[in-house]
Tab-separated table of N, CA and C in Angstrom:
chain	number	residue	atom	x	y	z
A	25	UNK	N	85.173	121.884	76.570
A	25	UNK	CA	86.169	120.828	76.586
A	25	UNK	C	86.615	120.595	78.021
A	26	UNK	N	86.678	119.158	78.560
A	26	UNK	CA	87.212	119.215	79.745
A	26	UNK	C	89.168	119.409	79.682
A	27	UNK	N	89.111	118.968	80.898
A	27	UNK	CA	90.636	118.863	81.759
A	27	UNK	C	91.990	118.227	80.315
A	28	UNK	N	92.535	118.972	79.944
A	28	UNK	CA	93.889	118.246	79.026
A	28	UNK	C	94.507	117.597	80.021
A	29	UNK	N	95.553	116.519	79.341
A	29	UNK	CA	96.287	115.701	79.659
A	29	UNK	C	97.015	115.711	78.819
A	30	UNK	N	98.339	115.416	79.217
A	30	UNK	CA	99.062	114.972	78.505
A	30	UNK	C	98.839	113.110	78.137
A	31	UNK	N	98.983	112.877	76.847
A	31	UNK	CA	98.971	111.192	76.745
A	31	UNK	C	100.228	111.083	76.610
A	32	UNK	N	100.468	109.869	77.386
A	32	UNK	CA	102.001	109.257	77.209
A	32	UNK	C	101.902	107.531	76.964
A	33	UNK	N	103.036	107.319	76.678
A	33	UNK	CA	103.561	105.778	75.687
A	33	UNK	C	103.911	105.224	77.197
A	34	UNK	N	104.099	103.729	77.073
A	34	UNK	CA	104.807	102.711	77.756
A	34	UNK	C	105.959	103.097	78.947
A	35	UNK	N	106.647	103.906	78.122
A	35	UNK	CA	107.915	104.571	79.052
A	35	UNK	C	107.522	106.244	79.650
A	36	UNK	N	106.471	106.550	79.642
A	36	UNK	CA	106.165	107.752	79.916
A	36	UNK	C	106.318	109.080	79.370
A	37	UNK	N	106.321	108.928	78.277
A	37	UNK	CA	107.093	109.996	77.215
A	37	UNK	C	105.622	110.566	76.448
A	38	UNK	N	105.714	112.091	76.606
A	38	UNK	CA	104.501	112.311	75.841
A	38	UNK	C	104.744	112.470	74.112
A	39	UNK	N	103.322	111.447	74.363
A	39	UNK	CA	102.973	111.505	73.040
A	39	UNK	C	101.447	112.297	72.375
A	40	UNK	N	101.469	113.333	72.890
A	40	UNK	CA	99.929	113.831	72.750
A	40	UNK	C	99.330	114.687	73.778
A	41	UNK	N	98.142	115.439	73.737
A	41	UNK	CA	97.582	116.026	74.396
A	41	UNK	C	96.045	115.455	74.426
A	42	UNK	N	94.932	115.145	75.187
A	42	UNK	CA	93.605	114.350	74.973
A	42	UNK	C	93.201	115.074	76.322
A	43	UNK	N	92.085	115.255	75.832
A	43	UNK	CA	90.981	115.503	77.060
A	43	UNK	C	91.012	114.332	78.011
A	44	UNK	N	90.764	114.278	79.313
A	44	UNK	CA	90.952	113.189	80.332
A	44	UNK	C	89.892	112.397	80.225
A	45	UNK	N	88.636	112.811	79.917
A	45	UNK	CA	87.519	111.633	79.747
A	45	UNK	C	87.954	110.716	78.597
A	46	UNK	N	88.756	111.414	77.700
A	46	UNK	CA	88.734	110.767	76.335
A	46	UNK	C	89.660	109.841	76.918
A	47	UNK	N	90.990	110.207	77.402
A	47	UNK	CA	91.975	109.311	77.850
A	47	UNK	C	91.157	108.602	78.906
A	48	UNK	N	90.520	108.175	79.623
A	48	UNK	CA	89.988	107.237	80.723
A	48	UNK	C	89.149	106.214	79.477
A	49	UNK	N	87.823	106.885	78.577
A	49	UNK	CA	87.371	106.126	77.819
A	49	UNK	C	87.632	105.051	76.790
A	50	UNK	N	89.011	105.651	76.444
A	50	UNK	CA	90.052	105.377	75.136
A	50	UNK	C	90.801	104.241	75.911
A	51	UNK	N	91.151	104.063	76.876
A	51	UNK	CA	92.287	103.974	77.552
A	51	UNK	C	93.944	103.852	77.296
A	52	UNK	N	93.900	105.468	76.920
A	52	UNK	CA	94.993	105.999	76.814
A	52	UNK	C	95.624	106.209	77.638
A	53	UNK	N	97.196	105.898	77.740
A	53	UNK	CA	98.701	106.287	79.046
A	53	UNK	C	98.063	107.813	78.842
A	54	UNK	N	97.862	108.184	80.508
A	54	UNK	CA	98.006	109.517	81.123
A	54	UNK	C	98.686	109.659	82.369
A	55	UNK	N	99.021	110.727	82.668
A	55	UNK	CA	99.533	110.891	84.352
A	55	UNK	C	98.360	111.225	85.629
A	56	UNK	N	99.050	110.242	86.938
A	56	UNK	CA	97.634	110.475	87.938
A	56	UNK	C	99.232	110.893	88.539
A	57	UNK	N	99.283	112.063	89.985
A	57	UNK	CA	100.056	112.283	90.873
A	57	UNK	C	99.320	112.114	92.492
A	58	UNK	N	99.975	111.457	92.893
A	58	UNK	CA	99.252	111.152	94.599
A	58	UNK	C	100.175	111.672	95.122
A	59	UNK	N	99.481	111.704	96.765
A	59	UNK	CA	100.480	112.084	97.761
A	59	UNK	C	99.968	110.909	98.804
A	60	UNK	N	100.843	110.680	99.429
A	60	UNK	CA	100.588	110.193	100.463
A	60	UNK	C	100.873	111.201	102.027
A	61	UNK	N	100.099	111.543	103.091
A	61	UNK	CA	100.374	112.098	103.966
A	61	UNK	C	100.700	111.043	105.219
A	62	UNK	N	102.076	111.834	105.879
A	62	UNK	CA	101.537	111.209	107.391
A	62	UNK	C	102.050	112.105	107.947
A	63	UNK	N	101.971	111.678	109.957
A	63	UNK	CA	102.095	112.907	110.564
A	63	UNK	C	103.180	112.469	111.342
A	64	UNK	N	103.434	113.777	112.159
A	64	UNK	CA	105.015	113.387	112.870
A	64	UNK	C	104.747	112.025	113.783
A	65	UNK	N	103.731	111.319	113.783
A	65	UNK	CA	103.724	109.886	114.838
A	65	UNK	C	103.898	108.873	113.801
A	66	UNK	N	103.912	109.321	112.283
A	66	UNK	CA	103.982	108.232	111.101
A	66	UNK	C	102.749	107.691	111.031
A	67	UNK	N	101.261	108.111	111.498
A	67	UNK	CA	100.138	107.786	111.309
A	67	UNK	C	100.004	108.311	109.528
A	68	UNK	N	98.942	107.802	108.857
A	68	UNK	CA	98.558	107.967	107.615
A	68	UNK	C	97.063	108.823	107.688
A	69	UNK	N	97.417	109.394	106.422
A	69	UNK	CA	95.973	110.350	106.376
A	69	UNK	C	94.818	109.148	105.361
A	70	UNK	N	93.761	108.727	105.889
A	70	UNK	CA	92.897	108.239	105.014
A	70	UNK	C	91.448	108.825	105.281
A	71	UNK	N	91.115	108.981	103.566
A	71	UNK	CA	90.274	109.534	103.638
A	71	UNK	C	88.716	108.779	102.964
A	72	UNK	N	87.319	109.133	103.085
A	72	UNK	CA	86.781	108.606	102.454
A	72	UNK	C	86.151	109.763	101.424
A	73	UNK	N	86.382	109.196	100.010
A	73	UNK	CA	85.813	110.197	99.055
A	73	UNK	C	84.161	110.896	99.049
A	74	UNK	N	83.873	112.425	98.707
A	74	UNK	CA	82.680	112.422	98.348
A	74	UNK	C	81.891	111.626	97.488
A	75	UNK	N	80.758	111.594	98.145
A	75	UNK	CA	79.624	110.575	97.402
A	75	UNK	C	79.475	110.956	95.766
A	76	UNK	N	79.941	112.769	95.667
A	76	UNK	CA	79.656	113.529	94.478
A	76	UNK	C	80.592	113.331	93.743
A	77	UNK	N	81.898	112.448	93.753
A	77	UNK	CA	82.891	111.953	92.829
A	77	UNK	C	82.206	111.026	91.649
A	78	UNK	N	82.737	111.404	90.589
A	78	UNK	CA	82.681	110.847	89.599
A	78	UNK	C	83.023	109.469	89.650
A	79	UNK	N	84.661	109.110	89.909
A	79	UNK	CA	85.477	108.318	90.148
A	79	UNK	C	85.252	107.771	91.767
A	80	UNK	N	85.059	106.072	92.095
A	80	UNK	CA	84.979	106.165	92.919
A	80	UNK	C	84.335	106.946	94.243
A	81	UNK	N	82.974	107.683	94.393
A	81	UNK	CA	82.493	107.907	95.181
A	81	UNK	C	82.321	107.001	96.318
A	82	UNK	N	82.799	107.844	97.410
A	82	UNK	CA	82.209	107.205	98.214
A	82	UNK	C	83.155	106.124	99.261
A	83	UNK	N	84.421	105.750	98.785
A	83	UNK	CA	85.347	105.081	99.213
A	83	UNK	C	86.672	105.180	99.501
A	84	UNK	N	86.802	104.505	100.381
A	84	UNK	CA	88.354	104.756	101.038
A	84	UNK	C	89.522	105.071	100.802
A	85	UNK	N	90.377	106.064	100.774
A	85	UNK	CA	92.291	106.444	100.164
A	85	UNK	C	93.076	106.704	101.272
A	86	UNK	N	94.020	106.223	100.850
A	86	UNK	CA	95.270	106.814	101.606
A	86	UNK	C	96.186	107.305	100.499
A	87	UNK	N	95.440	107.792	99.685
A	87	UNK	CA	96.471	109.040	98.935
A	87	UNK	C	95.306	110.203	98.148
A	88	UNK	N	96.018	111.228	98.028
A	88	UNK	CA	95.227	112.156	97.442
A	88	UNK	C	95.987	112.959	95.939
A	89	UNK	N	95.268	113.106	95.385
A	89	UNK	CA	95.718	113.363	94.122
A	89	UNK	C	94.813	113.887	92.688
A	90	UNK	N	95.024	113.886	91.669
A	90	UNK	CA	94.564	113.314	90.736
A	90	UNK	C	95.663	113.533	89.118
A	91	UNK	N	94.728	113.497	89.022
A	91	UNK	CA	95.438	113.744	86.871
A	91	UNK	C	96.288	115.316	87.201
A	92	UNK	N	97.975	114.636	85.853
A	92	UNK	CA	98.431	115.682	86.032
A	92	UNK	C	98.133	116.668	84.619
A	93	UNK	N	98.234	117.759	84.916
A	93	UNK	CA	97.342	118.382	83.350
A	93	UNK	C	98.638	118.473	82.418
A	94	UNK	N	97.956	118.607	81.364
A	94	UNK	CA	99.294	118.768	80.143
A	94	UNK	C	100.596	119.895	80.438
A	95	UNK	N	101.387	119.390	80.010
A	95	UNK	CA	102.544	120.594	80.511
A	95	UNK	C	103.059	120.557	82.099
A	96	UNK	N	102.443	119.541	83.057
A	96	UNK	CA	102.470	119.869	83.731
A	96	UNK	C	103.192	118.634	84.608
A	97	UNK	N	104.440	118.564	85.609
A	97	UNK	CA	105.269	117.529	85.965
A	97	UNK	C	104.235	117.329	87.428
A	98	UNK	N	104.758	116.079	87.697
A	98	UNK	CA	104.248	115.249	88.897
A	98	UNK	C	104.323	115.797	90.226
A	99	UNK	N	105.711	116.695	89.873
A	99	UNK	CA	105.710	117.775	91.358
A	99	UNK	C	104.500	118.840	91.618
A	100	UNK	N	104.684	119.465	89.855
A	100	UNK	CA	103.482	120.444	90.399
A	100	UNK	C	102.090	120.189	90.736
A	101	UNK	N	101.777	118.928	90.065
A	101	UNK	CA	100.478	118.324	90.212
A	101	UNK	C	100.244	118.210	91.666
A	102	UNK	N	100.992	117.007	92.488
A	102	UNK	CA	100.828	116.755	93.482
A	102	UNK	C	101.081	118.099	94.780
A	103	UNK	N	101.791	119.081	94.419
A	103	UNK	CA	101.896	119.825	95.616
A	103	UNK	C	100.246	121.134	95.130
A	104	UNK	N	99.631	121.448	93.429
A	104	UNK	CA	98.184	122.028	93.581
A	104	UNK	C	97.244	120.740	94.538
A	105	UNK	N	97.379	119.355	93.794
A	105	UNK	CA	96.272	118.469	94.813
A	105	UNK	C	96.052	118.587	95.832
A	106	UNK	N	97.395	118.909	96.686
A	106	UNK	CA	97.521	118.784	98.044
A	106	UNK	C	96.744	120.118	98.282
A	107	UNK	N	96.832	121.068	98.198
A	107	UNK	CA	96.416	122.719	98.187
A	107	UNK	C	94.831	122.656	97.862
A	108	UNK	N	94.733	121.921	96.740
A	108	UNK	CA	93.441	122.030	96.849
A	108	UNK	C	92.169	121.386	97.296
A	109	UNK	N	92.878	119.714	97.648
A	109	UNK	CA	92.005	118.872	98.210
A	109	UNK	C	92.243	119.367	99.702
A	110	UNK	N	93.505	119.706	100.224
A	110	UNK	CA	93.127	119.591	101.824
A	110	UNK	C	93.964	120.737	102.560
A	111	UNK	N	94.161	121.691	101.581
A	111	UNK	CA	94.708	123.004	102.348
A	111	UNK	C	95.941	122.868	102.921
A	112	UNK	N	96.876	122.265	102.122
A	112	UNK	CA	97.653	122.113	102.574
A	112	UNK	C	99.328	122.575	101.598
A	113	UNK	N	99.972	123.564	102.513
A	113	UNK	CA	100.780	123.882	100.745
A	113	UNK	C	102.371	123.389	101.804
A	114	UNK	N	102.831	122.473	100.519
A	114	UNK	CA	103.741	121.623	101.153
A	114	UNK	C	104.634	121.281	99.535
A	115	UNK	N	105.849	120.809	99.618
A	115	UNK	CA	106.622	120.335	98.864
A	115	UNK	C	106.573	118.351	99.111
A	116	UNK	N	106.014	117.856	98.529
A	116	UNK	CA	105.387	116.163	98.752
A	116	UNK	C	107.317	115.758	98.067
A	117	UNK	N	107.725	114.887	98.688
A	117	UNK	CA	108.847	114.101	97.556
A	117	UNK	C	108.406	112.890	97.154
A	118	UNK	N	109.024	112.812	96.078
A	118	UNK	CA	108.531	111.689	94.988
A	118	UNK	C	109.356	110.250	95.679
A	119	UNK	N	108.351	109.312	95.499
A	119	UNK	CA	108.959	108.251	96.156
A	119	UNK	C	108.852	107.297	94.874
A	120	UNK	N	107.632	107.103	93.984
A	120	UNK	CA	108.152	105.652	92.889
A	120	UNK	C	107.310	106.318	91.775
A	121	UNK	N	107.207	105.320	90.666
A	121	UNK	CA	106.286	105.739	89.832
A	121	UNK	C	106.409	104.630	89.145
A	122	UNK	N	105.025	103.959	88.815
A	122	UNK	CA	104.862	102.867	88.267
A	122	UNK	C	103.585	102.796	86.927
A	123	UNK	N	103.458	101.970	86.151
A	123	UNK	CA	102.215	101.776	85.541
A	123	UNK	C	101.432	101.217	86.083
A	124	UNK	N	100.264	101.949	86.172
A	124	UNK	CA	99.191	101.148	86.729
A	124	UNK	C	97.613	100.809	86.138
A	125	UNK	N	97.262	99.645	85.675
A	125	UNK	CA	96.790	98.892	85.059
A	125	UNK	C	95.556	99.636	85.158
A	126	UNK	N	95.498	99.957	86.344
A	126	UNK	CA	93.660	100.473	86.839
A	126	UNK	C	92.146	100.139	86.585
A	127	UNK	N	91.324	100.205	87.316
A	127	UNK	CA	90.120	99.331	87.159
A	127	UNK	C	89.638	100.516	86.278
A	128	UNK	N	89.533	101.606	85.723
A	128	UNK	CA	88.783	102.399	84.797
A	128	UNK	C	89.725	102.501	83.817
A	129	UNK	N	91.092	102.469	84.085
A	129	UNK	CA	91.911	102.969	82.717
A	129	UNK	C	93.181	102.589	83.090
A	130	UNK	N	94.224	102.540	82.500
A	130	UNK	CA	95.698	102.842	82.889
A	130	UNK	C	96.230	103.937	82.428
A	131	UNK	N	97.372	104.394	83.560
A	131	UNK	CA	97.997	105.177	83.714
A	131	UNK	C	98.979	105.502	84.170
A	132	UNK	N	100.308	106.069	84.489
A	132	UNK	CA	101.233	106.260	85.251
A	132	UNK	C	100.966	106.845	86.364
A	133	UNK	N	101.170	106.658	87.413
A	133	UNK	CA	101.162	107.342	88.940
A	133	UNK	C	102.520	107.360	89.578
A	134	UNK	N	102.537	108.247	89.916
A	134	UNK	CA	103.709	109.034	90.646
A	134	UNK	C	103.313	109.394	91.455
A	135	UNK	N	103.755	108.548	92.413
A	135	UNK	CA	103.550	108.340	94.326
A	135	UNK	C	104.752	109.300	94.935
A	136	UNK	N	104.310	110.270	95.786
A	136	UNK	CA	104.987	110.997	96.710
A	136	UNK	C	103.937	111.483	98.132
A	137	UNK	N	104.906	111.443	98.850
A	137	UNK	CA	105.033	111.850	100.014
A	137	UNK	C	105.185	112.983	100.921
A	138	UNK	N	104.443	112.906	102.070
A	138	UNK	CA	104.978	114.584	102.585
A	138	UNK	C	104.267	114.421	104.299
A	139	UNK	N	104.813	114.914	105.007
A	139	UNK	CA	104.351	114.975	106.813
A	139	UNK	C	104.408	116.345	106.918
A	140	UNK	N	102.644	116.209	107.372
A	140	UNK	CA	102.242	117.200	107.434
A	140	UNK	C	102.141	117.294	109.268
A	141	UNK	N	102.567	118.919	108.947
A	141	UNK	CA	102.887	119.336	110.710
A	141	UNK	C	101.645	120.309	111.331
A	142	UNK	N	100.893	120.531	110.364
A	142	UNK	CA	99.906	121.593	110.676
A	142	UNK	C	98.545	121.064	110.448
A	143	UNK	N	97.471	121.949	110.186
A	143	UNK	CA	96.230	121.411	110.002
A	143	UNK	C	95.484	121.275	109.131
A	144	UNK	N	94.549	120.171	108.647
A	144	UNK	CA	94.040	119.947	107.418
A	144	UNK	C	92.796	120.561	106.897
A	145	UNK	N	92.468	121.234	106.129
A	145	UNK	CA	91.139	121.653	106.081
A	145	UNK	C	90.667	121.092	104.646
A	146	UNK	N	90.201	119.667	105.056
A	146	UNK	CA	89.613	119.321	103.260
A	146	UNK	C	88.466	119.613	102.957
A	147	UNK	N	88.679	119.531	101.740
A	147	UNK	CA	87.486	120.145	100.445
A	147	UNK	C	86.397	119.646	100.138
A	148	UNK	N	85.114	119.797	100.922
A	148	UNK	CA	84.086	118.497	101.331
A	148	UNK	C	83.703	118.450	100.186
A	149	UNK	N	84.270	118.768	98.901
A	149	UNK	CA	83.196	118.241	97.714
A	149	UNK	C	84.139	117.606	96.956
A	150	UNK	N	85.108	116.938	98.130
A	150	UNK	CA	86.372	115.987	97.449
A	150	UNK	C	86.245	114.726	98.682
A	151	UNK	N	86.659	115.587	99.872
A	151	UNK	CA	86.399	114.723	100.912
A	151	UNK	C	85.800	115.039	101.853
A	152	UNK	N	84.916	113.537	102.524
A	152	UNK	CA	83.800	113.353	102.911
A	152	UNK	C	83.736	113.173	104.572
A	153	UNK	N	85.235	112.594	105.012
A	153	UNK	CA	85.352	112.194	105.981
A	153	UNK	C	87.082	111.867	106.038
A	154	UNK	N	87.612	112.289	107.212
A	154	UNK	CA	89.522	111.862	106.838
A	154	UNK	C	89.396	111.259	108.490
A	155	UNK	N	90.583	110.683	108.633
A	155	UNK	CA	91.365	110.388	109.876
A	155	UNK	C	93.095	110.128	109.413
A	156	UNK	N	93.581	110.319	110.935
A	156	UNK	CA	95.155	110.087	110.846
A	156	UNK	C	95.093	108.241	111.602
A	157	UNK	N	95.313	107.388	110.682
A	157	UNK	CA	95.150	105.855	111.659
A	157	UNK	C	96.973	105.000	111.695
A	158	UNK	N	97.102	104.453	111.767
A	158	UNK	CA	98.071	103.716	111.974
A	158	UNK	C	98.143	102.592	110.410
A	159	UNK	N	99.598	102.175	110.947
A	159	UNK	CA	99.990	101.323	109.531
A	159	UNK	C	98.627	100.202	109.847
A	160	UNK	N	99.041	99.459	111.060
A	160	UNK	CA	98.001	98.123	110.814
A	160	UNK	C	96.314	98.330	110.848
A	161	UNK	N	95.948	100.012	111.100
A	161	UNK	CA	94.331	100.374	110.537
A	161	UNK	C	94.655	100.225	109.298
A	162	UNK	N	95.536	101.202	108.413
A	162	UNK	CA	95.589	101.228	107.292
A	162	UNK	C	94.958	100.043	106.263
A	163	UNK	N	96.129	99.074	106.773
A	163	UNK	CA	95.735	97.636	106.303
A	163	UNK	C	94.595	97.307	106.325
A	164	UNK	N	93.880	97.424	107.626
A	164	UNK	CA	92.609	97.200	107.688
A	164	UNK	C	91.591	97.460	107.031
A	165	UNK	N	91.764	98.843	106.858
A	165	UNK	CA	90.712	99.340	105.912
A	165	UNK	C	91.136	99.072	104.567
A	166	UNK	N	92.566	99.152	104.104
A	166	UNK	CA	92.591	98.584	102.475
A	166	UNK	C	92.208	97.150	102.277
A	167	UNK	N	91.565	96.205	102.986
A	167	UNK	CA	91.342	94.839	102.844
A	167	UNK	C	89.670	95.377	102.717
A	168	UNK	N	88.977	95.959	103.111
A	168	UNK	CA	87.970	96.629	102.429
A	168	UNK	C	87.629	96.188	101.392
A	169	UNK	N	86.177	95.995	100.527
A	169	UNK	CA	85.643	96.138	99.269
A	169	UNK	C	85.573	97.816	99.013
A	170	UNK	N	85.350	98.994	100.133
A	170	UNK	CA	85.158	100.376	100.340
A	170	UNK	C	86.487	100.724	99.947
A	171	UNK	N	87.348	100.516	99.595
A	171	UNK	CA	88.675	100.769	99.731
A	171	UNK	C	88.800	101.031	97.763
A	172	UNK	N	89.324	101.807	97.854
A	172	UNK	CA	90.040	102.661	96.194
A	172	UNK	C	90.854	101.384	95.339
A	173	UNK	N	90.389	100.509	94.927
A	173	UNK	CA	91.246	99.233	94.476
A	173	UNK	C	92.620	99.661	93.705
A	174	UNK	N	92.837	100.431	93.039
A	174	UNK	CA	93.868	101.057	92.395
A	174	UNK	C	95.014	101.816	93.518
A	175	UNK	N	94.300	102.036	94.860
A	175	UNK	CA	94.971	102.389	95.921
A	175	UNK	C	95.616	101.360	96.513
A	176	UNK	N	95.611	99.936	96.641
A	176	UNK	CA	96.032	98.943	96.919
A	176	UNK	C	96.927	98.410	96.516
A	177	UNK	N	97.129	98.271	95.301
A	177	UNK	CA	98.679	98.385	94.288
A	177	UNK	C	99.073	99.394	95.137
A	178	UNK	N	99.298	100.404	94.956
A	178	UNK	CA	99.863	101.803	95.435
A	178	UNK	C	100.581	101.546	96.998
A	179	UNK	N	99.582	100.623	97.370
A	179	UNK	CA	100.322	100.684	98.980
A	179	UNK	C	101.002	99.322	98.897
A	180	UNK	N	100.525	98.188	98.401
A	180	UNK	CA	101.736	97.293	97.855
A	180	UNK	C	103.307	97.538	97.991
A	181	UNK	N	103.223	98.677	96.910
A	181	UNK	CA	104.477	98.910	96.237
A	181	UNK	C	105.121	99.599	97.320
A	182	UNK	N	104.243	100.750	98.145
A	182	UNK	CA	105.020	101.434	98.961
A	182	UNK	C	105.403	100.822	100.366
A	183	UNK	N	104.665	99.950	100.506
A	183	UNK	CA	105.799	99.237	101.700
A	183	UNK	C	106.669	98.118	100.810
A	184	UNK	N	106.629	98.020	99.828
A	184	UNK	CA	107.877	97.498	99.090
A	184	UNK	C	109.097	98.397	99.034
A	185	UNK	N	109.057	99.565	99.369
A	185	UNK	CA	109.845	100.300	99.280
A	185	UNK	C	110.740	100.134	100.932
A	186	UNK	N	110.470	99.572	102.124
A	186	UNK	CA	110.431	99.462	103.025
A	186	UNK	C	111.053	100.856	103.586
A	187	UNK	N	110.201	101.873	103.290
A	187	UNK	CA	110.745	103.160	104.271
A	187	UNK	C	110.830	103.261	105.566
């Protein structure tokens, strides 16, 4: 059996437990947790995914993350992601959380944040290639077809937030 999830309703409330393929196939409400990194110059961490991803191989993020497992809140998700995609053990704070429609499924994502002061060592069978770039690279590269389309909402919203 793969990865549990919790399934959740409209308002985020669980209603269930489903294997994550089933919830992506089904398209059942599950939880995704991101982080967004930047560094003390406010540069952004973007990365390009391994080719060996299921999801999206191969293309551009400025957040790292994934599914949060059953039982399991958006904090803890996002501060194992961080640990395990890029070596990094940090407390991320939660900045929004929205539904998101997504090109494979929908789901809730819970966007947080964290500046990282030390060094990254990612998980080449997650990521393929990173840099620290600036807001207006950022842009650049999310105007991309290479670019995580579900990541684009995501950064939408977060300079809607005007931090």
């Amino acid at each position: 059996m793969g990865e549990l999830v919790d399934q959740v309703d409209e308002r985020d409330r669980v209603v269930g437990v489903v294997e994550r393929g089933a919830a992506i196939r089904c398209r059942l409400l599950h939880r995704i947790a991101t982080t967004v990194c930047r560094d003390a110059d406010g540069r952004f961490l973007v990365h390009r995914r391994a080719d060996t991803i299921p999801l999206f191989p191969g293309q551009f993020n400025w957040m790292l993350g994934g599914a949060v497992a059953a039982g399991e809140s958006y904090e803890a998700a996002v501060a194992r992601e961080l640990a395990e995609e890029l070596g990094v053990v940090a407390r991320p704070r939660f900045l929004l959380k929205f539904l998101c429609e997504g090109v494979i499924s929908p789901y809730w994502l819970g966007l947080h944040e964290v500046v990282v002061t030390g060094p990254v060592r990612p998980d080449p069978s997650e990521v393929a290639w990173h840099a620290w770039v600036t807001p207006a690279e950022l842009s650049g590269l999310a105007a991309r077809d290479s670019f995580v389309p579900d990541a684009r909402e995501a950064l939408a919203r977060y300079r809607a937030l005007a931090l």
